[in-house]
GROMACS .gro file of C-alpha atoms in nm:
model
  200
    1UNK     CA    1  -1.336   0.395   1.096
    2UNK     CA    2  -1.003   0.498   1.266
    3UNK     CA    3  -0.738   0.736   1.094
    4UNK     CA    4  -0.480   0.518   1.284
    5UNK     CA    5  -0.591   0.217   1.149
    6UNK     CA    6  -0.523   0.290   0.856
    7UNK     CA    7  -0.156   0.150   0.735
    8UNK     CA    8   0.006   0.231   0.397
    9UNK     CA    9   0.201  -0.167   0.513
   10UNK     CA   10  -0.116  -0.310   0.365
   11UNK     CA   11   0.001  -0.219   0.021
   12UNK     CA   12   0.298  -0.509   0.075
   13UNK     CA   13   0.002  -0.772   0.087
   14UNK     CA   14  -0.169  -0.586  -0.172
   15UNK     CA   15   0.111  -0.552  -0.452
   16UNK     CA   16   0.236  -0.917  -0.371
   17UNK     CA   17   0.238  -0.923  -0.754
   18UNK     CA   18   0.066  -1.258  -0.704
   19UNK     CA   19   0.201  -1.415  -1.002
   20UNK     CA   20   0.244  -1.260  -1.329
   21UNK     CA   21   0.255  -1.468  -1.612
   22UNK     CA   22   0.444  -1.332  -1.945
   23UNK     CA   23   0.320  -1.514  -2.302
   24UNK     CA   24   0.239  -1.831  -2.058
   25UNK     CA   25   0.139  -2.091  -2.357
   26UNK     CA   26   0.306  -2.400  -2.208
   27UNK     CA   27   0.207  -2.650  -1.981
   28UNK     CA   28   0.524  -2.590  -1.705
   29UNK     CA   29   0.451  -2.551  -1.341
   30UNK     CA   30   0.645  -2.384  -1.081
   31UNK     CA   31   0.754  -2.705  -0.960
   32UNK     CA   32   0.939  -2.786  -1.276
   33UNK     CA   33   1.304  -2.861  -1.232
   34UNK     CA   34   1.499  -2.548  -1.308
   35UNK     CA   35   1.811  -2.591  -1.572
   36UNK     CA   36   2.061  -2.417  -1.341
   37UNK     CA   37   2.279  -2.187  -1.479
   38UNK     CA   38   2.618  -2.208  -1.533
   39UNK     CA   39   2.690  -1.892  -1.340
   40UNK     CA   40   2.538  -1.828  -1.013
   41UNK     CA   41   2.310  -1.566  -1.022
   42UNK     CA   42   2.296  -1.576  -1.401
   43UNK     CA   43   1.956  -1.690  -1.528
   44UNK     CA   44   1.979  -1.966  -1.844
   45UNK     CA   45   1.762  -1.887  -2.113
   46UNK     CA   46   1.669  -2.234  -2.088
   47UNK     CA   47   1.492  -2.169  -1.737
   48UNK     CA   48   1.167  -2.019  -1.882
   49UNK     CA   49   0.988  -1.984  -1.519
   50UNK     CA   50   1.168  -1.695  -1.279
   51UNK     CA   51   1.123  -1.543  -0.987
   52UNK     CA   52   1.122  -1.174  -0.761
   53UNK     CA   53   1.134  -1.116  -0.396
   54UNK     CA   54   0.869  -0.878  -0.324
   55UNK     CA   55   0.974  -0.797  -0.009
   56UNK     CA   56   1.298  -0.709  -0.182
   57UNK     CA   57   1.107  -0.524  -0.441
   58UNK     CA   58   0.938  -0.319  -0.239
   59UNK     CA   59   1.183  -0.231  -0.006
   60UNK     CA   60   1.451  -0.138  -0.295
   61UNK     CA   61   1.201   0.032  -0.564
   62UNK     CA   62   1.207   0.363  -0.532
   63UNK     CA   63   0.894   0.480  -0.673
   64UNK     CA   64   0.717   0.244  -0.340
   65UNK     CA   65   0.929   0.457  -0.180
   66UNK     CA   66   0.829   0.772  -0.282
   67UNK     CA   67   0.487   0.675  -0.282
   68UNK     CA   68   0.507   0.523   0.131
   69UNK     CA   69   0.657   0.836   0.226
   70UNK     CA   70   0.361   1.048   0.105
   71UNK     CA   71   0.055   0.831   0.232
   72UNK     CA   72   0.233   0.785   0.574
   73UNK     CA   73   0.240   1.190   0.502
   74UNK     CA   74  -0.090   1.187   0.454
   75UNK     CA   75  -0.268   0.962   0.713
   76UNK     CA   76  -0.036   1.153   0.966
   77UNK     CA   77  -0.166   1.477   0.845
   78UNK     CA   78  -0.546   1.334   0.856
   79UNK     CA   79  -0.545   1.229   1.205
   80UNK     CA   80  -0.377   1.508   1.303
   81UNK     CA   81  -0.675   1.709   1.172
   82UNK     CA   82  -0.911   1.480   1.314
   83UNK     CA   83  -0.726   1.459   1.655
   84UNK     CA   84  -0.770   1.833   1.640
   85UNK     CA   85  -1.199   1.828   1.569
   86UNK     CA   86  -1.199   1.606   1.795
   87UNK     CA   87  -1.013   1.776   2.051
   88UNK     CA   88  -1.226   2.136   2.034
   89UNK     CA   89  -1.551   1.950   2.022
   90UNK     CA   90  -1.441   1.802   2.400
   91UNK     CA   91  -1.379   2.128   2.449
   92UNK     CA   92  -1.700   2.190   2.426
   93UNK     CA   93  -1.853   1.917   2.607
   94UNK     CA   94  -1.628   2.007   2.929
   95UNK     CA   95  -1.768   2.390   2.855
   96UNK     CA   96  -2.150   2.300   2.864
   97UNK     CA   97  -2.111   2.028   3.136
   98UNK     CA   98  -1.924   2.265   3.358
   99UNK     CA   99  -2.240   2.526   3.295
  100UNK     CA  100  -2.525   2.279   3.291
  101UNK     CA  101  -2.648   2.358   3.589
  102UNK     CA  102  -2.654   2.716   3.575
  103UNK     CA  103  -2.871   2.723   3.225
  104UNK     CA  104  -3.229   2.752   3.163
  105UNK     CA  105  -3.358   2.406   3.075
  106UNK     CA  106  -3.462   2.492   2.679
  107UNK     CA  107  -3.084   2.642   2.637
  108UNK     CA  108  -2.954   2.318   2.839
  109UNK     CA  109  -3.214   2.105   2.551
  110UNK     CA  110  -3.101   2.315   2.286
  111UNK     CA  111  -2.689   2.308   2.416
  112UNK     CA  112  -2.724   1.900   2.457
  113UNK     CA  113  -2.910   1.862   2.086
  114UNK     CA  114  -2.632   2.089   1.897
  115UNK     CA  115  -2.325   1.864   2.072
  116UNK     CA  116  -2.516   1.571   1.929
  117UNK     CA  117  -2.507   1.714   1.614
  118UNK     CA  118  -2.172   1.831   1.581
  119UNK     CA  119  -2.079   1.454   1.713
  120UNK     CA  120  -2.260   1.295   1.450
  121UNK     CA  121  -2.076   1.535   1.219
  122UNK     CA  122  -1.793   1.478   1.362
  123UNK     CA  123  -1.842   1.086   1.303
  124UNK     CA  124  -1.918   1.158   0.958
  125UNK     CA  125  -1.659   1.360   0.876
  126UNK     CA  126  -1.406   1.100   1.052
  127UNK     CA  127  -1.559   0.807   0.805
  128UNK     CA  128  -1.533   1.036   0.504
  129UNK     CA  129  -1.188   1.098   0.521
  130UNK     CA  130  -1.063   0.762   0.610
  131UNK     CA  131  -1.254   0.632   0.325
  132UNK     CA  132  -1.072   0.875   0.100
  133UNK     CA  133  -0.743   0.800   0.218
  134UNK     CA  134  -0.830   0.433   0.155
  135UNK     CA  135  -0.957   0.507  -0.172
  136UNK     CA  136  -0.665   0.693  -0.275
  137UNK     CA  137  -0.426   0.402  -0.125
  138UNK     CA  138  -0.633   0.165  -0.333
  139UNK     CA  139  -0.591   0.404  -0.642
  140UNK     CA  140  -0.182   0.429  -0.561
  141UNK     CA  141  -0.180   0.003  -0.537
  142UNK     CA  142  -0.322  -0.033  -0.817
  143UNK     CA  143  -0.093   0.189  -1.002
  144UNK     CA  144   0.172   0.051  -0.812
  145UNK     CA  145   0.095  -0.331  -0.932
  146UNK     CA  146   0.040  -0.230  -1.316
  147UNK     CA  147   0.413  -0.031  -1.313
  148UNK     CA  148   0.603  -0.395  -1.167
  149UNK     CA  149   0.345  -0.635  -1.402
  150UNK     CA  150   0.384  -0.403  -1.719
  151UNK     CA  151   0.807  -0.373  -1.649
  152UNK     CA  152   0.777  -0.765  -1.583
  153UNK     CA  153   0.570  -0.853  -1.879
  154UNK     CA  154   0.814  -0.650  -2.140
  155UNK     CA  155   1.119  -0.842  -1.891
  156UNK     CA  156   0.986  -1.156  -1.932
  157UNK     CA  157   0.942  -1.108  -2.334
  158UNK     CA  158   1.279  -0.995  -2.384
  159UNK     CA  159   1.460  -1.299  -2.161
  160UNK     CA  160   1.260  -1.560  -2.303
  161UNK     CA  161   1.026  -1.613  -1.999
  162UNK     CA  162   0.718  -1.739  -1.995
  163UNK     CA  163   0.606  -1.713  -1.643
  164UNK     CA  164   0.763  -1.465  -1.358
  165UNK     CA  165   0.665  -1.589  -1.006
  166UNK     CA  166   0.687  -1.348  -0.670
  167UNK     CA  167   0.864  -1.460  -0.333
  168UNK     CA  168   0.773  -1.344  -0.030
  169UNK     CA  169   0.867  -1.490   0.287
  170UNK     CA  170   0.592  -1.640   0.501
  171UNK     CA  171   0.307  -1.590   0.204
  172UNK     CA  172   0.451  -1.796  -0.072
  173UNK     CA  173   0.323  -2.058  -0.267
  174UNK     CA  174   0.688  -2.112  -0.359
  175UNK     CA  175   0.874  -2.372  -0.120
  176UNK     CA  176   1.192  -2.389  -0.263
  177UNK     CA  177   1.348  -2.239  -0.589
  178UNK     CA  178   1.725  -2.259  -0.706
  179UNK     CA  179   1.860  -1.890  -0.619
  180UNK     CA  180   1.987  -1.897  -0.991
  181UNK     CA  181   1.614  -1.873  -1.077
  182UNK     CA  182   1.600  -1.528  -0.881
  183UNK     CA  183   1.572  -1.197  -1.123
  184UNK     CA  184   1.489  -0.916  -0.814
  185UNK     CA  185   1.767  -0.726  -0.804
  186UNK     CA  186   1.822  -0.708  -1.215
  187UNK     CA  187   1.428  -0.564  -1.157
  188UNK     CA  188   1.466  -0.356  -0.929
  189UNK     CA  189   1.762  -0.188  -1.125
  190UNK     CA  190   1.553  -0.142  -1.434
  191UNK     CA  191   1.225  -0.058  -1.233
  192UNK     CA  192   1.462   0.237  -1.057
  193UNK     CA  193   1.628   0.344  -1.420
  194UNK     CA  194   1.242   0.376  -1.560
  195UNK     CA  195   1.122   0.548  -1.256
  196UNK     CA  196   1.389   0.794  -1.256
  197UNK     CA  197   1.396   0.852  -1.630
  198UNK     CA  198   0.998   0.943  -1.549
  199UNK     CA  199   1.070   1.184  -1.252
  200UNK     CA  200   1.312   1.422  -1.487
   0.00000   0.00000   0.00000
C-alpha cells in the first residue's frame, strides 16, 4: 500500500453525515412540501425536516480543520520516512551491484539474500504504517461523525425537528430543497462555539 495514496479528502465521503434522523416518529419524507418561512433563511417550526451542506460543514468547522491539518501532517511525515528507507536501501543495491563482480560468490549469495530481506522488510514496514495511518484516519472519522450527529441530534430536539438531512453537491439524494429549509451555517456556528469552548 502507498503512503501517497493515502488522502485525509476521503474523510469528506466518509463524514457525509448520511442522514441523521432526530426523534424521527412520523411518517414524513424528504420530499414533503416544506412550510416556507416567513423570513428567508429563518427556519418555521412548522418545517420539521432540515437540512446541512456538508461540504459547507466541513470546510467551515474548525475542529475538521484542525484535525485535516494534522493527518495531512502526518501522511507527509510518513512518506517522508518511507521515501527515506527506501532511498538508503537503493543505496545499497547500487553499492553491491557496483561490487558484484569483484566478490567471492558465497559473499555475492549471502550480499543478494540480505537485500532481499531488508526489501521484504522494507515492504512490511511500508504496509504497517499505511495501515496505521488509515486506522487512525478511520478512528478520527468516526469521532468526527459522532461530534456533528450528537450536536445535530440535541439541534434537532431543541428546534422541533424530527429529521436533519445532509447536502452535498454531486452525492445527494436531495434534488431540490427550499433554501429556507437550510440550517449549515447556524451549525457550523454552534459546532465552532462547542469546539472552542473544548480547546480552552
Amino acid at each position: 500500500m502507498n503512503i501517497k495514496t493515502l488522502q485525509f479528502g476521503k474523510i469528506a465521503a466518509a463524514v457525509a453525515l448520511v442522514s441523521v434522523m432526530a426523534a424521527c416518529q412520523n411518517k414524513e419524507t424528504a420530499t414533503t412540501t416544506p412550510t416556507k418561512s416567513a423570513d428567508a433563511g429563518t427556519v418555521s417550526t412548522k418545517d420539521q425536516i432540515v437540512y446541512v451542506n456538508s461540504d459547507s460543514l466541513l470546510t467551515k468547522y474548525d475542529y475538521f480543520k484542525d484535525l485535516k491539518t494534522k493527518l495531512d501532517g502526518k501522511a507527509k511525515s510518513a512518506e517522508q520516512d518511507m521515501g527515506s528507507k527506501t532511498q538508503a536501501f537503493q543505496r545499497e543495491v547500487a553499492q553491491y551491484q557496483q561490487q558484484q563482480n569483484t566478490m567471492a560468490a558465497d559473499q555475492r549469495a549471502a550480499t543478494e539474500q540480505r537485500l532481499a530481506r531488508k526489501q521484504q522488510e522494507l515492504q512490511a514496514y511500508q504496509q504497517n504504517a499505511g495501515a496505521a495511518l488509515q486506522n487512525e484516519q478511520a478512528t478520527e472519522q468516526e469521532k468526527l461523525y459522532d461530534k456533528v450527529a450528537d450536536y445535530l441530534k440535541g439541534y434537532a430536539k431543541t428546534k422541533g425537528y424530527k429529521m436533519v438531512l445532509t447536502y452535498s453537491k454531486g452525492n445527494s439524494a436531495i434534488l431540490f430543497a427550499d433554501e429556507s429549509l437550510d440550517i449549515t451555517t447556524e451549525v457550523i456556528k454552534g459546532l465552532n462555539e462547542d469546539y472552542k469552548s473544548t480547546k480552552k
